[in-house]
mmCIF file of C-alpha atoms in Angstrom:
data_model
loop_
_atom_site.group_PDB
_atom_site.id
_atom_site.type_symbol
_atom_site.label_atom_id
_atom_site.label_comp_id
_atom_site.label_asym_id
_atom_site.label_seq_id
_atom_site.Cartn_x
_atom_site.Cartn_y
_atom_site.Cartn_z
ATOM 1 C CA MET E 106 0.098 0.058 0.022
ATOM 2 C CA PHE E 107 2.771 2.291 0.953
ATOM 3 C CA LYS E 108 4.763 1.333 -2.171
ATOM 4 C CA HIS E 109 1.835 2.270 -4.566
ATOM 5 C CA TRP E 110 1.250 5.569 -2.564
ATOM 6 C CA LYS E 111 4.946 6.461 -2.988
ATOM 7 C CA GLN E 112 4.865 5.631 -6.710
ATOM 8 C CA GLY E 113 1.948 7.931 -7.235
ATOM 9 C CA LEU E 114 3.639 10.849 -5.788
ATOM 10 C CA VAL E 115 6.918 10.371 -7.696
ATOM 11 C CA GLY E 116 5.682 11.952 -10.830
ATOM 12 C CA ALA E 117 4.027 14.808 -9.220
ATOM 13 C CA VAL E 118 6.647 16.044 -6.620
ATOM 14 C CA THR E 119 10.245 16.231 -6.108
ATOM 15 C CA ALA E 120 12.308 13.878 -3.936
ATOM 16 C CA ALA E 121 13.094 16.586 -1.496
ATOM 17 C CA THR E 122 9.271 16.925 -0.870
ATOM 18 C CA LEU E 123 8.986 13.273 -0.237
ATOM 19 C CA THR E 124 11.039 13.550 2.966
ATOM 20 C CA LEU E 125 8.322 14.587 5.245
ATOM 21 C CA PRO E 126 5.584 12.018 4.462
ATOM 22 C CA LEU E 127 8.230 9.261 4.347
ATOM 23 C CA THR E 128 9.328 10.134 7.877
ATOM 24 C CA ALA E 129 5.780 10.181 9.206
ATOM 25 C CA ALA E 130 5.116 6.856 7.629
ATOM 26 C CA GLY E 131 7.997 5.503 9.255
ATOM 27 C CA ALA E 132 6.962 6.231 12.839
ATOM 28 C CA LEU E 133 5.702 3.186 14.769
ATOM 29 C CA SER E 134 2.144 3.438 15.701
ATOM 30 C CA ASP E 135 2.680 3.391 19.481
ATOM 31 C CA ASP E 136 6.575 3.957 19.513
ATOM 32 C CA LYS E 137 7.370 0.282 20.240
ATOM 33 C CA ILE E 138 6.976 -3.296 18.750
ATOM 34 C CA LYS E 139 5.226 -5.757 21.022
ATOM 35 C CA ILE E 140 5.463 -9.544 20.009
ATOM 36 C CA GLY E 141 3.177 -12.074 21.700
ATOM 37 C CA VAL E 142 4.279 -15.526 22.297
ATOM 38 C CA LEU E 143 1.178 -17.681 22.951
ATOM 39 C CA SER E 144 2.074 -21.400 23.686
ATOM 40 C CA ASP E 145 1.385 -24.405 25.865
ATOM 41 C CA MET E 146 3.388 -23.573 28.942
ATOM 42 C CA SER E 147 2.236 -26.314 31.221
ATOM 43 C CA GLY E 148 0.828 -29.220 29.222
ATOM 44 C CA VAL E 149 1.546 -32.070 26.555
ATOM 45 C CA TYR E 150 3.334 -29.555 24.132
ATOM 46 C CA LYS E 151 5.333 -27.710 26.872
ATOM 47 C CA SER E 152 8.838 -29.362 25.988
ATOM 48 C CA LEU E 153 8.511 -28.826 22.214
ATOM 49 C CA GLU E 154 7.647 -25.109 22.257
ATOM 50 C CA GLY E 155 6.372 -23.711 25.638
ATOM 51 C CA PRO E 156 8.844 -21.517 27.757
ATOM 52 C CA GLY E 157 11.623 -22.215 25.331
ATOM 53 C CA ALA E 158 9.675 -20.229 22.613
ATOM 54 C CA VAL E 159 9.990 -17.175 24.892
ATOM 55 C CA ILE E 160 13.774 -17.686 25.161
ATOM 56 C CA ALA E 161 14.032 -18.029 21.588
ATOM 57 C CA ALA E 162 12.067 -14.816 20.923
ATOM 58 C CA GLN E 163 14.068 -12.935 23.254
ATOM 59 C CA MET E 164 17.309 -14.169 21.663
ATOM 60 C CA ALA E 165 16.113 -12.934 18.376
ATOM 61 C CA ILE E 166 15.418 -9.460 20.011
ATOM 62 C CA ASP E 167 18.689 -9.377 21.654
ATOM 63 C CA ASP E 168 20.608 -10.316 18.489
ATOM 64 C CA PHE E 169 18.670 -7.677 16.417
ATOM 65 C CA GLY E 170 19.856 -5.071 19.089
ATOM 66 C CA GLY E 171 16.902 -4.646 21.356
ATOM 67 C CA SER E 172 15.069 -1.873 19.496
ATOM 68 C CA VAL E 173 14.048 -1.035 15.952
ATOM 69 C CA MET E 174 14.523 2.376 14.505
ATOM 70 C CA GLY E 175 15.269 3.632 18.134
ATOM 71 C CA ASN E 176 11.946 1.990 19.446
ATOM 72 C CA PRO E 177 12.028 -0.754 22.118
ATOM 73 C CA ILE E 178 10.897 -4.260 21.272
ATOM 74 C CA GLU E 179 8.886 -5.907 23.966
ATOM 75 C CA ILE E 180 7.724 -9.475 24.507
ATOM 76 C CA ILE E 181 4.446 -10.681 26.086
ATOM 77 C CA SER E 182 3.709 -14.328 26.708
ATOM 78 C CA ALA E 183 0.817 -16.434 28.089
ATOM 79 C CA ASP E 184 -0.286 -20.175 28.320
ATOM 80 C CA HIS E 185 -3.125 -21.215 26.035
ATOM 81 C CA GLN E 186 -3.676 -24.460 27.929
ATOM 82 C CA ASN E 187 -4.516 -26.122 24.561
ATOM 83 C CA LYS E 188 -7.852 -24.498 24.701
ATOM 84 C CA PRO E 189 -9.022 -22.432 21.605
ATOM 85 C CA ASP E 190 -11.268 -20.177 23.759
ATOM 86 C CA ILE E 191 -8.521 -19.176 26.157
ATOM 87 C CA GLY E 192 -6.163 -18.681 23.282
ATOM 88 C CA ALA E 193 -8.635 -16.530 21.457
ATOM 89 C CA SER E 194 -9.555 -14.448 24.468
ATOM 90 C CA THR E 195 -5.826 -13.989 25.383
ATOM 91 C CA ALA E 196 -5.108 -12.854 21.687
ATOM 92 C CA ARG E 197 -8.076 -10.470 21.797
ATOM 93 C CA GLU E 198 -6.872 -8.713 25.053
ATOM 94 C CA TRP E 199 -3.409 -8.516 23.620
ATOM 95 C CA ILE E 200 -4.542 -6.847 20.494
ATOM 96 C CA ASP E 201 -7.182 -4.510 22.064
ATOM 97 C CA ALA E 202 -5.666 -3.596 25.158
ATOM 98 C CA LYS E 203 -1.920 -4.289 24.866
ATOM 99 C CA GLU E 204 -1.208 -3.236 21.403
ATOM 100 C CA VAL E 205 0.330 -6.458 20.263
ATOM 101 C CA ASP E 206 1.919 -6.212 16.764
ATOM 102 C CA MET E 207 2.505 -9.834 16.026
ATOM 103 C CA ILE E 208 1.774 -13.133 17.572
ATOM 104 C CA THR E 209 3.766 -16.368 17.205
ATOM 105 C CA ALA E 210 4.173 -19.805 18.749
ATOM 106 C CA LEU E 211 0.465 -21.286 18.760
ATOM 107 C CA ASP E 212 1.471 -24.928 19.114
ATOM 108 C CA ASN E 213 -2.050 -26.372 18.884
ATOM 109 C CA SER E 214 -4.012 -26.436 15.675
ATOM 110 C CA SER E 215 -7.388 -25.702 17.299
ATOM 111 C CA VAL E 216 -5.822 -22.829 19.110
ATOM 112 C CA ALA E 217 -4.030 -21.589 16.070
ATOM 113 C CA LEU E 218 -7.069 -21.642 13.778
ATOM 114 C CA SER E 219 -8.980 -19.748 16.411
ATOM 115 C CA VAL E 220 -6.428 -17.245 16.971
ATOM 116 C CA GLN E 221 -5.571 -16.714 13.370
ATOM 117 C CA GLY E 222 -9.255 -16.066 12.549
ATOM 118 C CA LEU E 223 -9.569 -13.431 15.254
ATOM 119 C CA ALA E 224 -6.193 -11.867 14.073
ATOM 120 C CA LYS E 225 -7.479 -11.869 10.624
ATOM 121 C CA ASP E 226 -10.471 -9.633 11.575
ATOM 122 C CA LYS E 227 -8.301 -7.488 13.728
ATOM 123 C CA LYS E 228 -5.445 -7.304 10.912
ATOM 124 C CA ILE E 229 -2.770 -8.517 12.923
ATOM 125 C CA ILE E 230 0.075 -10.747 11.609
ATOM 126 C CA THR E 231 0.417 -14.310 13.123
ATOM 127 C CA MET E 232 3.660 -16.286 12.502
ATOM 128 C CA ASN E 233 2.550 -19.777 13.409
ATOM 129 C CA THR E 234 5.665 -21.953 14.445
ATOM 130 C CA GLY E 235 4.098 -24.708 16.348
ATOM 131 C CA ALA E 236 0.666 -25.920 14.827
ATOM 132 C CA GLY E 237 0.585 -28.481 11.959
ATOM 133 C CA SER E 238 -2.946 -28.233 10.324
ATOM 134 C CA THR E 239 -2.717 -27.419 6.621
ATOM 135 C CA ALA E 240 -6.218 -25.614 7.227
ATOM 136 C CA LEU E 241 -4.083 -22.632 8.396
ATOM 137 C CA THR E 242 -3.077 -22.196 4.730
ATOM 138 C CA GLU E 243 -5.786 -23.979 2.887
ATOM 139 C CA GLU E 244 -9.418 -23.697 3.817
ATOM 140 C CA GLN E 245 -8.923 -21.107 6.651
ATOM 141 C CA CYS E 246 -6.075 -19.191 5.064
ATOM 142 C CA SER E 247 -5.570 -15.501 6.078
ATOM 143 C CA PRO E 248 -3.779 -12.608 4.411
ATOM 144 C CA TYR E 249 -2.171 -12.011 7.635
ATOM 145 C CA GLY E 250 -1.391 -15.510 8.640
ATOM 146 C CA ILE E 251 2.083 -17.182 8.039
ATOM 147 C CA HIS E 252 2.619 -20.954 8.693
ATOM 148 C CA TYR E 253 6.408 -21.039 9.432
ATOM 149 C CA VAL E 254 7.961 -24.302 10.365
ATOM 150 C CA TYR E 255 6.207 -27.333 9.127
ATOM 151 C CA ASP E 256 2.762 -28.644 8.233
ATOM 152 C CA THR E 257 0.858 -31.936 8.099
ATOM 153 C CA HIS E 258 1.616 -32.086 4.377
ATOM 154 C CA ALA E 259 5.368 -31.735 4.561
ATOM 155 C CA LEU E 260 5.717 -34.385 7.595
ATOM 156 C CA PRO E 261 4.447 -37.238 5.671
ATOM 157 C CA VAL E 262 6.156 -36.597 2.430
ATOM 158 C CA GLY E 263 9.361 -37.610 4.039
ATOM 159 C CA THR E 264 8.436 -40.143 6.710
ATOM 160 C CA ALA E 265 5.564 -42.003 4.930
ATOM 161 C CA THR E 266 7.255 -42.122 1.508
ATOM 162 C CA ALA E 267 10.430 -43.781 2.989
ATOM 163 C CA MET E 268 8.372 -46.327 5.024
ATOM 164 C CA VAL E 269 6.083 -47.394 2.177
ATOM 165 C CA LYS E 270 9.049 -47.673 -0.186
ATOM 166 C CA ASN E 271 10.780 -49.948 2.276
ATOM 167 C CA GLY E 272 7.561 -52.342 2.460
ATOM 168 C CA GLY E 273 5.212 -50.588 4.959
ATOM 169 C CA LYS E 274 2.175 -50.926 2.637
ATOM 170 C CA LYS E 275 -0.497 -51.344 5.208
ATOM 171 C CA TRP E 276 -1.016 -48.496 7.756
ATOM 172 C CA PHE E 277 -3.058 -48.288 10.933
ATOM 173 C CA PHE E 278 -3.177 -44.781 12.693
ATOM 174 C CA ILE E 279 -3.494 -43.840 16.242
ATOM 175 C CA THR E 280 -4.750 -40.119 16.010
ATOM 176 C CA ALA E 281 -4.912 -37.400 18.532
ATOM 177 C CA ASP E 282 -8.692 -36.430 18.269
ATOM 178 C CA TYR E 283 -8.649 -32.820 17.291
ATOM 179 C CA ALA E 284 -7.784 -30.710 14.146
ATOM 180 C CA PHE E 285 -4.001 -31.386 14.119
ATOM 181 C CA GLY E 286 -4.304 -35.213 14.407
ATOM 182 C CA HIS E 287 -7.082 -35.456 11.846
ATOM 183 C CA SER E 288 -5.063 -33.358 9.357
ATOM 184 C CA LEU E 289 -1.908 -35.427 10.014
ATOM 185 C CA ARG E 290 -3.786 -38.697 9.644
ATOM 186 C CA ASP E 291 -5.482 -37.667 6.250
ATOM 187 C CA ASN E 292 -2.346 -36.198 4.610
ATOM 188 C CA THR E 293 -0.517 -39.276 5.686
ATOM 189 C CA GLY E 294 -3.076 -41.542 4.320
ATOM 190 C CA ALA E 295 -3.079 -39.727 1.114
ATOM 191 C CA VAL E 296 0.845 -40.251 0.637
ATOM 192 C CA VAL E 297 0.481 -43.847 1.500
ATOM 193 C CA GLU E 298 -2.368 -44.503 -1.015
ATOM 194 C CA SER E 299 -0.542 -42.542 -3.702
ATOM 195 C CA LEU E 300 2.274 -44.920 -3.356
ATOM 196 C CA GLY E 301 0.153 -47.909 -3.705
ATOM 197 C CA GLY E 302 -0.304 -48.626 0.038
ATOM 198 C CA GLU E 303 -3.593 -48.742 2.000
ATOM 199 C CA VAL E 304 -5.022 -47.593 5.358
ATOM 200 C CA VAL E 305 -6.493 -50.612 7.026
ATOM 201 C CA GLY E 306 -7.830 -48.793 10.245
ATOM 202 C CA ASN E 307 -7.757 -45.844 12.679
ATOM 203 C CA VAL E 308 -8.551 -45.116 16.164
ATOM 204 C CA ASN E 309 -8.873 -41.618 17.788
ATOM 205 C CA ALA E 310 -7.166 -40.877 21.180
ATOM 206 C CA PRO E 311 -8.031 -37.825 23.301
ATOM 207 C CA LEU E 312 -5.158 -35.231 23.571
ATOM 208 C CA SER E 313 -3.061 -35.982 26.746
ATOM 209 C CA THR E 314 -3.738 -39.670 26.808
ATOM 210 C CA ASN E 315 -1.699 -41.382 29.339
ATOM 211 C CA ASP E 316 -2.766 -45.059 28.588
ATOM 212 C CA PHE E 317 -2.457 -46.072 24.839
ATOM 213 C CA SER E 318 -2.749 -49.889 25.608
ATOM 214 C CA SER E 319 -6.294 -50.344 24.212
ATOM 215 C CA TYR E 320 -5.357 -48.328 21.029
ATOM 216 C CA LEU E 321 -2.038 -50.276 20.623
ATOM 217 C CA LEU E 322 -3.650 -53.582 20.935
ATOM 218 C CA GLN E 323 -6.245 -52.467 18.157
ATOM 219 C CA ALA E 324 -3.233 -51.551 16.040
ATOM 220 C CA GLN E 325 -1.293 -54.746 16.789
ATOM 221 C CA SER E 326 -4.214 -56.908 15.806
ATOM 222 C CA SER E 327 -5.071 -55.032 12.570
ATOM 223 C CA GLY E 328 -2.377 -56.779 10.431
ATOM 224 C CA ALA E 329 -0.779 -53.488 9.591
ATOM 225 C CA ASP E 330 2.736 -53.153 8.647
ATOM 226 C CA VAL E 331 3.062 -49.723 10.058
ATOM 227 C CA ILE E 332 1.363 -48.100 13.232
ATOM 228 C CA GLY E 333 1.274 -44.228 12.177
ATOM 229 C CA LEU E 334 1.247 -42.048 15.486
ATOM 230 C CA ALA E 335 -0.779 -39.033 14.223
ATOM 231 C CA ASN E 336 0.064 -37.136 17.438
ATOM 232 C CA ALA E 337 2.895 -35.187 19.122
ATOM 233 C CA GLY E 338 4.714 -34.373 22.310
ATOM 234 C CA GLN E 339 4.105 -36.296 25.490
ATOM 235 C CA ASP E 340 1.288 -38.284 23.569
ATOM 236 C CA THR E 341 3.924 -39.670 21.095
ATOM 237 C CA VAL E 342 6.298 -40.318 23.800
ATOM 238 C CA ASN E 343 3.846 -42.331 25.823
ATOM 239 C CA ALA E 344 2.635 -44.049 22.713
ATOM 240 C CA ILE E 345 6.223 -45.313 21.771
ATOM 241 C CA LYS E 346 7.282 -46.224 25.245
ATOM 242 C CA GLN E 347 3.969 -48.318 25.788
ATOM 243 C CA ALA E 348 4.522 -49.973 22.178
ATOM 244 C CA ASN E 349 7.969 -51.035 23.499
ATOM 245 C CA GLN E 350 6.428 -52.732 26.436
ATOM 246 C CA PHE E 351 4.205 -54.807 24.189
ATOM 247 C CA ARG E 352 7.112 -55.488 21.912
ATOM 248 C CA ILE E 353 5.166 -54.378 18.854
ATOM 249 C CA VAL E 354 8.406 -53.592 16.892
ATOM 250 C CA GLN E 355 10.084 -56.913 18.035
ATOM 251 C CA SER E 356 6.924 -58.719 16.749
ATOM 252 C CA GLY E 357 7.537 -57.370 13.207
ATOM 253 C CA GLN E 358 5.411 -54.106 12.883
ATOM 254 C CA LYS E 359 6.849 -50.771 12.455
ATOM 255 C CA LEU E 360 6.084 -47.497 14.182
ATOM 256 C CA ALA E 361 5.876 -44.217 12.578
ATOM 257 C CA GLY E 362 6.044 -41.068 14.492
ATOM 258 C CA MET E 363 4.609 -38.367 12.096
ATOM 259 C CA LEU E 364 5.588 -35.485 14.321
ATOM 260 C CA VAL E 365 8.545 -36.219 16.502
ATOM 261 C CA PHE E 366 10.759 -33.685 18.203
ATOM 262 C CA ILE E 367 14.337 -34.060 19.563
ATOM 263 C CA THR E 368 13.027 -33.537 23.099
ATOM 264 C CA ASP E 369 10.804 -36.626 22.519
ATOM 265 C CA VAL E 370 13.867 -38.636 21.483
ATOM 266 C CA HIS E 371 15.837 -37.350 24.529
ATOM 267 C CA SER E 372 12.968 -38.419 26.796
ATOM 268 C CA MET E 373 12.601 -41.926 25.469
ATOM 269 C CA GLY E 374 16.368 -42.526 25.207
ATOM 270 C CA LEU E 375 18.039 -44.342 22.412
ATOM 271 C CA ASP E 376 17.537 -47.738 23.680
ATOM 272 C CA ILE E 377 13.828 -47.322 22.894
ATOM 273 C CA ALA E 378 13.772 -44.700 19.942
ATOM 274 C CA GLN E 379 16.917 -45.974 17.996
ATOM 275 C CA GLY E 380 16.035 -46.518 14.237
ATOM 276 C CA LEU E 381 12.948 -44.268 14.319
ATOM 277 C CA GLN E 382 12.736 -42.113 11.251
ATOM 278 C CA PHE E 383 10.842 -38.865 11.126
ATOM 279 C CA THR E 384 10.749 -35.538 9.279
ATOM 280 C CA THR E 385 11.969 -32.309 10.659
ATOM 281 C CA ALA E 386 12.820 -28.718 9.663
ATOM 282 C CA PHE E 387 15.923 -28.342 11.869
ATOM 283 C CA VAL E 388 18.737 -30.505 13.306
ATOM 284 C CA TRP E 389 20.733 -28.506 15.789
ATOM 285 C CA ASN E 390 24.116 -29.915 14.900
ATOM 286 C CA GLN E 391 23.745 -30.005 11.319
ATOM 287 C CA ASN E 392 26.330 -27.318 10.724
ATOM 288 C CA GLU E 393 28.569 -24.867 12.485
ATOM 289 C CA GLU E 394 25.926 -22.077 12.350
ATOM 290 C CA THR E 395 22.977 -24.268 13.711
ATOM 291 C CA LYS E 396 25.366 -25.633 16.293
ATOM 292 C CA ALA E 397 26.408 -22.257 17.645
ATOM 293 C CA TRP E 398 23.031 -21.042 17.916
ATOM 294 C CA SER E 399 21.686 -24.160 19.490
ATOM 295 C CA GLU E 400 24.437 -24.162 22.258
ATOM 296 C CA ARG E 401 23.553 -20.546 23.026
ATOM 297 C CA PHE E 402 19.968 -21.850 23.465
ATOM 298 C CA HIS E 403 20.934 -24.842 25.559
ATOM 299 C CA GLU E 404 22.730 -22.601 28.045
ATOM 300 C CA LEU E 405 19.564 -20.476 28.647
ATOM 301 C CA HIS E 406 16.997 -23.376 28.423
ATOM 302 C CA GLY E 407 18.884 -26.513 29.584
ATOM 303 C CA ALA E 408 17.842 -28.376 26.559
ATOM 304 C CA MET E 409 18.766 -28.363 22.735
ATOM 305 C CA PRO E 410 16.096 -26.558 20.706
ATOM 306 C CA THR E 411 13.403 -28.214 18.736
ATOM 307 C CA MET E 412 12.729 -27.154 15.352
ATOM 308 C CA VAL E 413 9.909 -25.106 16.712
ATOM 309 C CA HIS E 414 12.313 -23.035 18.938
ATOM 310 C CA ALA E 415 14.532 -22.468 15.971
ATOM 311 C CA GLY E 416 11.554 -21.253 14.002
ATOM 312 C CA VAL E 417 10.253 -18.853 16.557
ATOM 313 C CA TYR E 418 13.830 -17.217 16.521
ATOM 314 C CA SER E 419 13.816 -17.137 12.781
ATOM 315 C CA ALA E 420 10.126 -15.885 12.627
ATOM 316 C CA VAL E 421 10.762 -12.964 15.100
ATOM 317 C CA THR E 422 14.052 -12.051 13.464
ATOM 318 C CA ASN E 423 12.417 -11.798 9.917
ATOM 319 C CA TYR E 424 9.311 -9.963 11.209
ATOM 320 C CA LEU E 425 11.708 -7.355 12.621
ATOM 321 C CA ASN E 426 13.693 -7.199 9.530
ATOM 322 C CA ALA E 427 10.521 -6.405 7.539
ATOM 323 C CA VAL E 428 9.504 -3.599 10.037
ATOM 324 C CA LYS E 429 13.113 -2.129 9.905
ATOM 325 C CA GLU E 430 13.209 -2.333 5.986
ATOM 326 C CA THR E 431 9.799 -0.668 5.636
ATOM 327 C CA GLY E 432 10.147 1.720 8.416
ATOM 328 C CA THR E 433 6.596 0.983 9.782
ATOM 329 C CA ASP E 434 4.721 -1.454 11.710
ATOM 330 C CA ASP E 435 1.595 -1.200 9.597
ATOM 331 C CA THR E 436 0.389 -4.629 9.098
ATOM 332 C CA GLU E 437 -0.364 -4.531 5.306
ATOM 333 C CA THR E 438 3.041 -2.872 4.592
ATOM 334 C CA VAL E 439 4.904 -5.393 6.855
ATOM 335 C CA ARG E 440 3.179 -8.483 5.511
ATOM 336 C CA ALA E 441 3.708 -7.351 2.052
ATOM 337 C CA LYS E 442 7.375 -6.929 2.687
ATOM 338 C CA LEU E 443 7.525 -10.489 4.265
ATOM 339 C CA GLY E 444 6.047 -11.839 1.163
ATOM 340 C CA GLU E 445 8.871 -10.254 -0.953
ATOM 341 C CA MET E 446 11.708 -11.487 1.145
ATOM 342 C CA THR E 447 14.056 -14.219 0.754
ATOM 343 C CA LEU E 448 14.636 -15.704 4.173
ATOM 344 C CA ASN E 449 18.130 -16.742 5.226
ATOM 345 C CA ASP E 450 19.366 -17.331 8.851
ATOM 346 C CA MET E 451 20.453 -20.396 10.907
ATOM 347 C CA PHE E 452 17.122 -21.880 10.517
ATOM 348 C CA VAL E 453 16.310 -21.380 6.920
ATOM 349 C CA LYS E 454 18.125 -20.871 3.598
ATOM 350 C CA GLY E 455 16.369 -19.523 0.728
ATOM 351 C CA GLY E 456 12.857 -19.574 2.423
ATOM 352 C CA LYS E 457 9.991 -17.889 0.806
ATOM 353 C CA ILE E 458 6.452 -17.129 2.193
ATOM 354 C CA ALA E 459 3.980 -18.215 -0.461
ATOM 355 C CA PRO E 460 0.780 -16.373 -1.275
ATOM 356 C CA ASN E 461 -1.323 -18.716 0.855
ATOM 357 C CA GLY E 462 1.006 -17.962 3.851
ATOM 358 C CA SER E 463 3.077 -21.157 3.864
ATOM 359 C CA MET E 464 6.693 -20.587 4.442
ATOM 360 C CA LEU E 465 8.389 -22.832 1.834
ATOM 361 C CA HIS E 466 11.806 -24.329 3.059
ATOM 362 C CA ASP E 467 13.592 -27.674 2.733
ATOM 363 C CA MET E 468 12.711 -30.434 5.262
ATOM 364 C CA TYR E 469 14.875 -33.398 6.377
ATOM 365 C CA LEU E 470 14.189 -36.960 6.862
ATOM 366 C CA VAL E 471 16.294 -38.143 9.874
ATOM 367 C CA GLU E 472 16.803 -41.225 11.781
ATOM 368 C CA VAL E 473 17.445 -41.853 15.565
ATOM 369 C CA LYS E 474 21.111 -43.005 16.025
ATOM 370 C CA LYS E 475 22.070 -46.225 17.876
ATOM 371 C CA PRO E 476 23.323 -45.714 21.371
ATOM 372 C CA SER E 477 26.832 -46.779 19.989
ATOM 373 C CA GLU E 478 26.755 -43.987 17.505
ATOM 374 C CA SER E 479 25.939 -41.229 19.723
ATOM 375 C CA LYS E 480 28.833 -38.999 20.950
ATOM 376 C CA SER E 481 27.057 -36.797 23.616
ATOM 377 C CA GLU E 482 23.768 -36.578 25.361
ATOM 378 C CA TRP E 483 21.954 -34.539 22.623
ATOM 379 C CA ASP E 484 23.752 -36.186 19.603
ATOM 380 C CA LEU E 485 20.683 -38.156 18.805
ATOM 381 C CA LEU E 486 19.917 -37.788 15.000
ATOM 382 C CA ARG E 487 21.392 -38.172 11.773
ATOM 383 C CA VAL E 488 20.106 -36.843 8.513
ATOM 384 C CA VAL E 489 18.881 -39.461 5.945
ATOM 385 C CA SER E 490 17.927 -37.086 2.997
ATOM 386 C CA LYS E 491 16.835 -33.604 2.314
ATOM 387 C CA ILE E 492 13.197 -32.883 1.155
ATOM 388 C CA PRO E 493 13.206 -29.963 -1.307
ATOM 389 C CA ALA E 494 10.861 -27.220 -0.550
ATOM 390 C CA ASP E 495 8.767 -27.965 -3.879
ATOM 391 C CA GLN E 496 8.344 -31.427 -2.820
ATOM 392 C CA ALA E 497 7.353 -30.744 0.872
ATOM 393 C CA TYR E 498 4.690 -28.180 0.580
ATOM 394 C CA ILE E 499 1.358 -27.992 -1.216
ATOM 395 C CA SER E 500 1.768 -26.177 -4.588
ATOM 396 C CA MET E 501 0.117 -22.982 -5.406
ATOM 397 C CA ALA E 502 -1.657 -24.690 -8.437
ATOM 398 C CA ASP E 503 -3.226 -27.172 -5.844
ATOM 399 C CA THR E 504 -3.897 -24.984 -2.958
ATOM 400 C CA LYS E 505 -7.362 -24.441 -1.677
ATOM 401 C CA CYS E 506 -6.824 -21.091 -0.285
ATOM 402 C CA SER E 507 -9.118 -18.443 -1.530
ATOM 403 C CA LEU E 508 -6.434 -15.905 -1.672
ATOM 404 C CA VAL E 509 -4.728 -17.751 -4.511
ATOM 405 C CA ASN E 510 -7.291 -19.652 -6.656
#
């Protein structure tokens, strides 16, 4: 919007005359930037994002210099408790009363969809780093919503493809019974079937399930080659630990963790998790740049970062870059600039934000190391292959987002 306004003036006034309106447009609306980190601070997703997201956001602000155009940058945070109504009411208060400019984290798809819908009406940017549902960039896409780290289309492209090609043709799903789990199950099932496999069954499990025994027994008796865990966080950890007790893998079936984080592997231990393959956007010790940042994060948090923590750092950094480059916190202007930028930092190389809000970047298929292969406490993963962005994410030709087609 600012760009068009500026172009319209160029032919009518001199460059000197433009100085005053440009300065006025560059002033922040309330003389500061405020970023909201809304995450699961106490529940099943606490370790994968939670308080670590606040640390990652603060690291981004500190590395940026603590201010933008001489104005302070602040963080506000809260626990959404995995409840969409609490997430939405918190976001509403932040926007209406506390002048939040951007909201990030949102590690629950139902919460994320609720907050993104509210932010759309309020014209506030959301940079979702934690939730997975493709509805965020498909049926419920928003001109101000950005889906940053991963989605439930990118995850099975690596994991399910590898497992089907290695003989895992028949799949049974244990699914977290809400938007994220259903989206992950459906997208994984579509990949399996496109490769000639079949889905032989599914059972839904409530979020924060402690006892997976009945679900695992159903999966065990289904005749499936692969038991797909369409869940995340502590639910995934509990399911894999209990599957080990039932000796499911030892009996010939394979487990597919469709969303696994390094904190999950650390919690399970290599004796249980070794050989598990999954798809991720970030490996902490992949290169010197990721290693240096991750070791700084570890000093502050006591654990190595998940892909979500790294994504929060990147999202906040690039939002601030867009504010600095445009000289304003105007939502339309900043969002347009984010769409023009090529994103390069320790988390992403050559990233682009597509018209539907999806941040397109490479993903990685990884495998959990054997205990004998690990050189340190957090040396847990090896990269099997890179999944190029154009394979990982829904193409703009196929998207259902109304902003595109």
